[in-house]
Coordinates of C-alpha atoms in Angstrom, one line a residue:
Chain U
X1 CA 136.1 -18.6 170.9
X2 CA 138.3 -21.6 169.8
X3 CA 141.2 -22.4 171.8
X4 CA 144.3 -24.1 170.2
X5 CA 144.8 -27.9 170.7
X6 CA 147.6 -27.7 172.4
X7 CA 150.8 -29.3 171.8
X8 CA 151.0 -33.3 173.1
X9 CA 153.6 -35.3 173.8
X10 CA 154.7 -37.6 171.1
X11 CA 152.2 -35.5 168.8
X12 CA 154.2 -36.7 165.8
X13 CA 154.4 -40.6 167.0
X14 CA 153.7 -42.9 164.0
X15 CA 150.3 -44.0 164.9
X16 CA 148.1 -46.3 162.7
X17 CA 146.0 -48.0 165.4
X18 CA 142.5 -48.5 165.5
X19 CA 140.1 -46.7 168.0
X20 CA 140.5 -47.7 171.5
X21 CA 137.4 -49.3 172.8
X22 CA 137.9 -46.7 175.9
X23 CA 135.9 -43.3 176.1
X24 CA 137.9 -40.3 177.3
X25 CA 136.6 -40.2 180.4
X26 CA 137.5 -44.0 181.3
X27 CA 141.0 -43.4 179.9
X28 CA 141.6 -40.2 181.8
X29 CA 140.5 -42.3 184.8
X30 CA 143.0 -45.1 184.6
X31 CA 145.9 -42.9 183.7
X32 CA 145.3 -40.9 187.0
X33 CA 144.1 -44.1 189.2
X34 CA 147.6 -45.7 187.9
X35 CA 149.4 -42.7 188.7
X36 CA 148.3 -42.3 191.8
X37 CA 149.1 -46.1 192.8
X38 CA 152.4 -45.2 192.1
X39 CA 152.3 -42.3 194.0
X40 CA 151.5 -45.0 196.8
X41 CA 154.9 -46.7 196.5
X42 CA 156.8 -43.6 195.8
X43 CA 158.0 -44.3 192.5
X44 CA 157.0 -40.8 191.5
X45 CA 159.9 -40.4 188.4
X46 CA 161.4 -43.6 189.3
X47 CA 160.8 -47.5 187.6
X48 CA 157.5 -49.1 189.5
X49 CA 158.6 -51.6 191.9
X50 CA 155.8 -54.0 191.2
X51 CA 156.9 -56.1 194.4
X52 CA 156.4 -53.5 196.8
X53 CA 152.8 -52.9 194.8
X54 CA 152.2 -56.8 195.6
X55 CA 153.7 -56.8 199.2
X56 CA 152.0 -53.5 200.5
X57 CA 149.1 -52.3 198.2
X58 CA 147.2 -55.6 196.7
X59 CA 146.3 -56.7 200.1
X60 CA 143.8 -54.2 200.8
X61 CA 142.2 -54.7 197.1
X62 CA 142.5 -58.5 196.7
X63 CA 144.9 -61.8 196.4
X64 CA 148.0 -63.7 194.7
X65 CA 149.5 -66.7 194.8
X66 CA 152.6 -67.5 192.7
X67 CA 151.7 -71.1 191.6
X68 CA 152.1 -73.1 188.8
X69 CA 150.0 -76.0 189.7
X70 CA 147.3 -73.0 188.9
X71 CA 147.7 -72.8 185.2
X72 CA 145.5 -76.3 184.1
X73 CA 143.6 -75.5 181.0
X74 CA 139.6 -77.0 181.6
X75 CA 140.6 -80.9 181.5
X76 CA 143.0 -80.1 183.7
X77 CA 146.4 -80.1 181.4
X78 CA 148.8 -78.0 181.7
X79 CA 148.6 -74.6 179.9
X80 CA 151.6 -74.0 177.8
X81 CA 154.3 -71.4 178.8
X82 CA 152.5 -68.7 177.1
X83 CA 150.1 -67.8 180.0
X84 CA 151.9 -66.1 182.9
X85 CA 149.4 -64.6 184.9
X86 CA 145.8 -64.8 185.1
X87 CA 142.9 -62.4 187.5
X88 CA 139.8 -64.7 189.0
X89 CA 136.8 -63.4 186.8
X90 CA 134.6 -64.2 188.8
X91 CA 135.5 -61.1 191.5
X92 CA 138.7 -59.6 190.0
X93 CA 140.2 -60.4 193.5
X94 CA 142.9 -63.0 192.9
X95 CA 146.1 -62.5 190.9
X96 CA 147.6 -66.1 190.0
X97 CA 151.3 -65.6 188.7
X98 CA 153.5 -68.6 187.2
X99 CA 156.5 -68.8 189.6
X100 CA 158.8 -67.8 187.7
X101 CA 157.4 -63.8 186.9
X102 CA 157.3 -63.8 191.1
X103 CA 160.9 -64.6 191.0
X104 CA 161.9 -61.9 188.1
X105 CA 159.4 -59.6 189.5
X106 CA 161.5 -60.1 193.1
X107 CA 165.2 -60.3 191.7
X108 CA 164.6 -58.1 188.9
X109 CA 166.2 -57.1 185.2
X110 CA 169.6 -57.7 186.7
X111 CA 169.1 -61.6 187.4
X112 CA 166.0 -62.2 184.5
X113 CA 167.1 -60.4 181.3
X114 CA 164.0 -60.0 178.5
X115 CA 161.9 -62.2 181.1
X116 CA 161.6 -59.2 184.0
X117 CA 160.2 -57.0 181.2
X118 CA 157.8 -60.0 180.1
X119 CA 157.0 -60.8 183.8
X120 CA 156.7 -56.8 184.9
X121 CA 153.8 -56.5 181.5
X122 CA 152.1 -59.5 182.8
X123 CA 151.6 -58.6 186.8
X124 CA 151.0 -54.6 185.5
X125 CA 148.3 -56.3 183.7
X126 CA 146.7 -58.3 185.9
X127 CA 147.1 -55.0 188.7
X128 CA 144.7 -53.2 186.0
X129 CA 142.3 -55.7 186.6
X130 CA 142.1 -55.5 190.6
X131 CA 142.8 -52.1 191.5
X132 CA 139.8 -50.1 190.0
X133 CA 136.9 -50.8 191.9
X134 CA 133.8 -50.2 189.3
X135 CA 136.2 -52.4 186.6
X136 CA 135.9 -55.2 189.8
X137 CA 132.1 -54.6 189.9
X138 CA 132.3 -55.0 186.3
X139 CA 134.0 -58.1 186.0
X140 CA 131.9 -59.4 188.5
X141 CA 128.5 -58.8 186.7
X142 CA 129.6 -60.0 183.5
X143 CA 130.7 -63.3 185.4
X144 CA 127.7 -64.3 187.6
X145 CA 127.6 -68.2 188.0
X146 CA 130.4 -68.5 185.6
X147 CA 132.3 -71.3 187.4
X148 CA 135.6 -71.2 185.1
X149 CA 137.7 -68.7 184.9
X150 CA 136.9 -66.5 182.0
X151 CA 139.9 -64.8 181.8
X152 CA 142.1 -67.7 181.9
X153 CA 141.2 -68.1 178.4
X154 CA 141.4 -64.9 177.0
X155 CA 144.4 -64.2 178.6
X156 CA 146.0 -67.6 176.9
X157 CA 144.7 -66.4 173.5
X158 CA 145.8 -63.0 173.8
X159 CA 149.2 -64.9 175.2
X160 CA 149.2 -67.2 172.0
X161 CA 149.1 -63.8 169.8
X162 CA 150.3 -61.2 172.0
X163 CA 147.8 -58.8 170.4
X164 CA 147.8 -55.7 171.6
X165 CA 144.8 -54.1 169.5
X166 CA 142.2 -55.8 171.5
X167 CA 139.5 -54.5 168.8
X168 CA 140.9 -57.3 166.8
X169 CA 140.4 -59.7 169.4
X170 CA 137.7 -62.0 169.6
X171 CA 136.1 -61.8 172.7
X172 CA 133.4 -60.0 174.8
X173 CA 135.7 -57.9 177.5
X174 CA 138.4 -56.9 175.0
X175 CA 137.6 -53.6 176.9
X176 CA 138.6 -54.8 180.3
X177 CA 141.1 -56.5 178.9
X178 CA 142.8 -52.9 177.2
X179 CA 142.1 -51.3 180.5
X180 CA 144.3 -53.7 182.2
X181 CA 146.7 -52.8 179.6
X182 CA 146.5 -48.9 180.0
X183 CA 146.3 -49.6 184.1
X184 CA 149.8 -51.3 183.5
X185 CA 151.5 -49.0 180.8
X186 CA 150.5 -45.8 183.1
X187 CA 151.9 -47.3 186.4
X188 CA 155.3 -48.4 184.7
X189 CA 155.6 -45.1 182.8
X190 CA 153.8 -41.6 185.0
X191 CA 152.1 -40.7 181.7
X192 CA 150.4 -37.8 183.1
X193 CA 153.9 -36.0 184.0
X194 CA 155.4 -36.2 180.6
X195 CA 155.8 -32.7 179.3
X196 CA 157.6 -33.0 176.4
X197 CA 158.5 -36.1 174.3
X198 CA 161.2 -37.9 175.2
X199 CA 162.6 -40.6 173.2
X200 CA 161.5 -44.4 173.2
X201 CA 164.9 -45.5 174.2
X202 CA 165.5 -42.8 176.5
X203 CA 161.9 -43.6 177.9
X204 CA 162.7 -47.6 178.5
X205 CA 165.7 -46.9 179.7
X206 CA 164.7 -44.3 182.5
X207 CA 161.5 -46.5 183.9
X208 CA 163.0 -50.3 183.4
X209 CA 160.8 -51.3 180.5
X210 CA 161.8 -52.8 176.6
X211 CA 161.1 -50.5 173.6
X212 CA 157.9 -52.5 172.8
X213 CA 155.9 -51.1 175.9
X214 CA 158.0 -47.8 175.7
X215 CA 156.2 -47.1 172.7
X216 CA 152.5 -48.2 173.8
X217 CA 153.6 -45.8 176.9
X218 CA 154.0 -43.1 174.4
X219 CA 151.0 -44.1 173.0
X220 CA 149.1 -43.9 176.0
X221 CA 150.6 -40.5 176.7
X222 CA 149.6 -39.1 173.3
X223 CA 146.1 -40.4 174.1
X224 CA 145.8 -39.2 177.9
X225 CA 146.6 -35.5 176.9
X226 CA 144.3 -35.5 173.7
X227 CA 141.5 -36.7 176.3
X228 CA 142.1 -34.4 178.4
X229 CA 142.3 -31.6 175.9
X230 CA 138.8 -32.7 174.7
X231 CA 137.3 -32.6 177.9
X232 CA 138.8 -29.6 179.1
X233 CA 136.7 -27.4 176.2
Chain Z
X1 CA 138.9 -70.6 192.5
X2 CA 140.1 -68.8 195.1
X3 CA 143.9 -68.6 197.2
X4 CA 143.9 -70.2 200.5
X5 CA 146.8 -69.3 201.7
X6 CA 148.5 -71.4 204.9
X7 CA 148.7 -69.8 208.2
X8 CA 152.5 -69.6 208.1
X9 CA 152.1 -68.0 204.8
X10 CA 149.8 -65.6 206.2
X11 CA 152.2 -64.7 209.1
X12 CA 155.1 -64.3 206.9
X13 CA 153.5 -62.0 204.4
X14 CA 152.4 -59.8 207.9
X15 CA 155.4 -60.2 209.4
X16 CA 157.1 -58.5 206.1
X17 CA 154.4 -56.0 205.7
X18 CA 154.4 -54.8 209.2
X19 CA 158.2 -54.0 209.1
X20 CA 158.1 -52.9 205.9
X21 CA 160.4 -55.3 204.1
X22 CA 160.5 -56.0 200.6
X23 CA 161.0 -60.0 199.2
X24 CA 164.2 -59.4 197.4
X25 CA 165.3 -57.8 200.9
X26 CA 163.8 -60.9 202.7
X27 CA 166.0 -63.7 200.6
X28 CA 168.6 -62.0 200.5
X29 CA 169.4 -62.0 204.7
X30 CA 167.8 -64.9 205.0
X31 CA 169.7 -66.2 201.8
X32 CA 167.4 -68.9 200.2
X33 CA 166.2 -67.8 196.8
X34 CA 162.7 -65.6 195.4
X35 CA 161.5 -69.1 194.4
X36 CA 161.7 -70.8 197.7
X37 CA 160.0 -68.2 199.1
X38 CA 157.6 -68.3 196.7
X39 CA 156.8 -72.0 197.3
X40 CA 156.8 -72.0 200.8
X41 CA 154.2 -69.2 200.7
X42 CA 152.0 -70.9 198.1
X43 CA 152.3 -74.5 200.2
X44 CA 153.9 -76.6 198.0
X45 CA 156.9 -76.8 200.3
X46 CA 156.2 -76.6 203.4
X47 CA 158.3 -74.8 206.0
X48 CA 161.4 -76.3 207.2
X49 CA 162.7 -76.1 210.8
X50 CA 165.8 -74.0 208.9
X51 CA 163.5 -71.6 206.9
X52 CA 161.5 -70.9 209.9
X53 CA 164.5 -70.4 212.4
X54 CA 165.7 -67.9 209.4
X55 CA 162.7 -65.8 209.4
X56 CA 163.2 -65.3 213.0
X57 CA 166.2 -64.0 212.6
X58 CA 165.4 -62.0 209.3
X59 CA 162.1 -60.3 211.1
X60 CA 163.3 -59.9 214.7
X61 CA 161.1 -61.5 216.5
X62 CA 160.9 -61.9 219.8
X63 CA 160.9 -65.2 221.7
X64 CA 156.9 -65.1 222.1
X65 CA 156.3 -64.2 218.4
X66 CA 159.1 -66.8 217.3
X67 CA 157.0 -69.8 218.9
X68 CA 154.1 -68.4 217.7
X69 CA 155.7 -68.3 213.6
X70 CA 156.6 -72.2 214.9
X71 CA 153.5 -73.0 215.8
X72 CA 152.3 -71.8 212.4
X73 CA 154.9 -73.4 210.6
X74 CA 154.2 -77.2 212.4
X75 CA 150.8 -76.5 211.8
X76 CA 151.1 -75.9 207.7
X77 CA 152.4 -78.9 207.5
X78 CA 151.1 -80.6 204.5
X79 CA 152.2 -84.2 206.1
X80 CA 153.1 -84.9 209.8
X81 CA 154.9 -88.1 211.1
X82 CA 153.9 -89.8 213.9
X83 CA 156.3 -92.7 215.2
X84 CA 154.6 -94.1 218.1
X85 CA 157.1 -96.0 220.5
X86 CA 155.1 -98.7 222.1
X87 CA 151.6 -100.3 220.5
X88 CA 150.1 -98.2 223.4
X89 CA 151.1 -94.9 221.4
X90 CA 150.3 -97.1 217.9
X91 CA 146.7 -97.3 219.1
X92 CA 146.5 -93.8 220.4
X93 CA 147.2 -92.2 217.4
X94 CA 145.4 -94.7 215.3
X95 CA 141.9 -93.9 217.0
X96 CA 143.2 -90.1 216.4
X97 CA 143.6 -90.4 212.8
X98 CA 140.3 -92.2 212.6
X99 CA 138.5 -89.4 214.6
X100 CA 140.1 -87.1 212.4
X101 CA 139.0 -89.1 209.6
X102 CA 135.1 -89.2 211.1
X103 CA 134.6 -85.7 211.6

């Protein structure tokens, strides 16, 4: 017998992006991996605090540093403003952060403005890349012998063109690179609790995030329960 | 590339862990700013006697623990100075430096 699909959040949402380069399963995966990181820190309805995630949880998984004298392009310039944080390639272990998101990420909205929500995307980000261990084992394969650090310059294109349809993007782990980005839009917003569809606003107002990653949130949302529908049946 | 963090650094970020203390709580009793913090940890500034004495004071620690966090701190130092009174001391430390230097 067919069952109905059942009613989604944000099932109306305008929404004219491409695929995601994800499967169900791998999306499903993240969302509740995210989730239950936040569960970690007790943020259960609450805004993620990303610091207490960084102080207490990335320990046990890996690195950081917040250092600037870290973000030298290949000849060993500086790499314009536009890169904020990077993850080592090689293992996924290290998280480098430009001093400045360390201090927004610490202080907060209240003191940083438009740069806590920049700073918040970035580490959330980078989080995805460290905290999922067959995405590590991943990253590692791919990287074998590779003595820069791969990501270093993906992450400064995609910072160049803040892109976030990684299909577009040119480069061979555009799909690591949109888990990160579903990792970090599930642990800001607890996409797998949403029962209804609350508004963007209301949305980035409640967890501590702008509009822009509101709406990928409600994205993501829309997404997770389709996936889950689908491999329900 | 990897993070090699300083031994003070290391202590520090225990020292918070262990009592559960977040870095915005940290700064603000110990009143220096997220940046600071952030420097020191990374070893571009290296501890000073005040930001030591500080965390003492901020974490609690007993008088055992606190020589131990100044132990770390003297030996994070990126740069130590050495005035030697007497050419006696002047040699002493030179053949250190040069040991060093050898091994």
């Amino acid at each position: 017998m067919l069952q109905p699909f059942p009613t989604l959040p944000y099932q109306g949402l305008r929404d004219d992006r491409p695929k995601r380069i994800s499967d169900h399963n791998t999306l499903v995966e993240i969302v509740d991996s995210a989730s239950e990181l936040r569960s970690r820190v007790s943020c259960s309805d609450a805004p993620v605090c990303l610091s207490s995630i960084l102080q207490f949880e990335l320990p046990k998984y890996g690195n950081w540093t917040a250092d600037d004298r870290h973000f030298l392009d290949l000849q060993g310039k500086p790499i314009d403003g536009s890169l904020e944080a990077f993850c080592d390639f090689r293992e996924g272990r290290e998280i480098f952060l430009r001093e400045w998101v360390f201090e927004a990420i610490v202080e907060g909205h209240a003191a940083h403005g438009e740069d806590f929500f920049r700073a918040s995307e970035s580490l959330g980000h980078e989080f995805g890349h460290v905290f999922r261990q067959n995405h590590k084992l991943r990253i590692a394969a791919r990287n074998r012998g590779c003595e820069g650090s791969t990501n270093k310059r993906v992450a400064h294109n995609r910072g160049v063109d803040r892109a976030k349809d990684w299909s577009k993007v040119n480069t061979e782990n555009a799909d690591l690179e949109e888990e990160a980005d579903m990792f970090c839009y599930a642990l800001h917003v607890p996409v797998s609790k949403l029962r209804k569809s609350p508004e963007i606003l209301e949305v980035s107002e409640k967890y501590n995030i702008n509009s822009e990653m509101a709406h990928q949130c409600a994205l993501l949302a829309k997404d997770y329960y389709r996936a889950k529908a689908v491999l329900s049946v | 590339m990897s993070i090699e963090k300083s031994a003070f650094a290391r202590k520090f970020e225990d020292l918070a862990r262990d009592r559960r203390m977040t870095f915005k709580v940290i700064a603000e009793q110990m009143q220096v700013s997220a940046a600071l913090i952030a420097r020191v940890l990374n070893g571009s500034r290296p501890p000073t006697s005040e930001f030591v004495d500080k965390s003492i004071q901020t974490f609690g620690l007993s008088e055992r623990d606190a020589e131990q966090l100044r132990f770390f701190s003297d030996i994070s130092q990126s740069k130590i100075t050495i005035r030697p009174r007497n050419e006696e001391e002047a040699r002493k430390v030179v053949a250190f430096k040069r040991s060093l230097q050898k091994g």
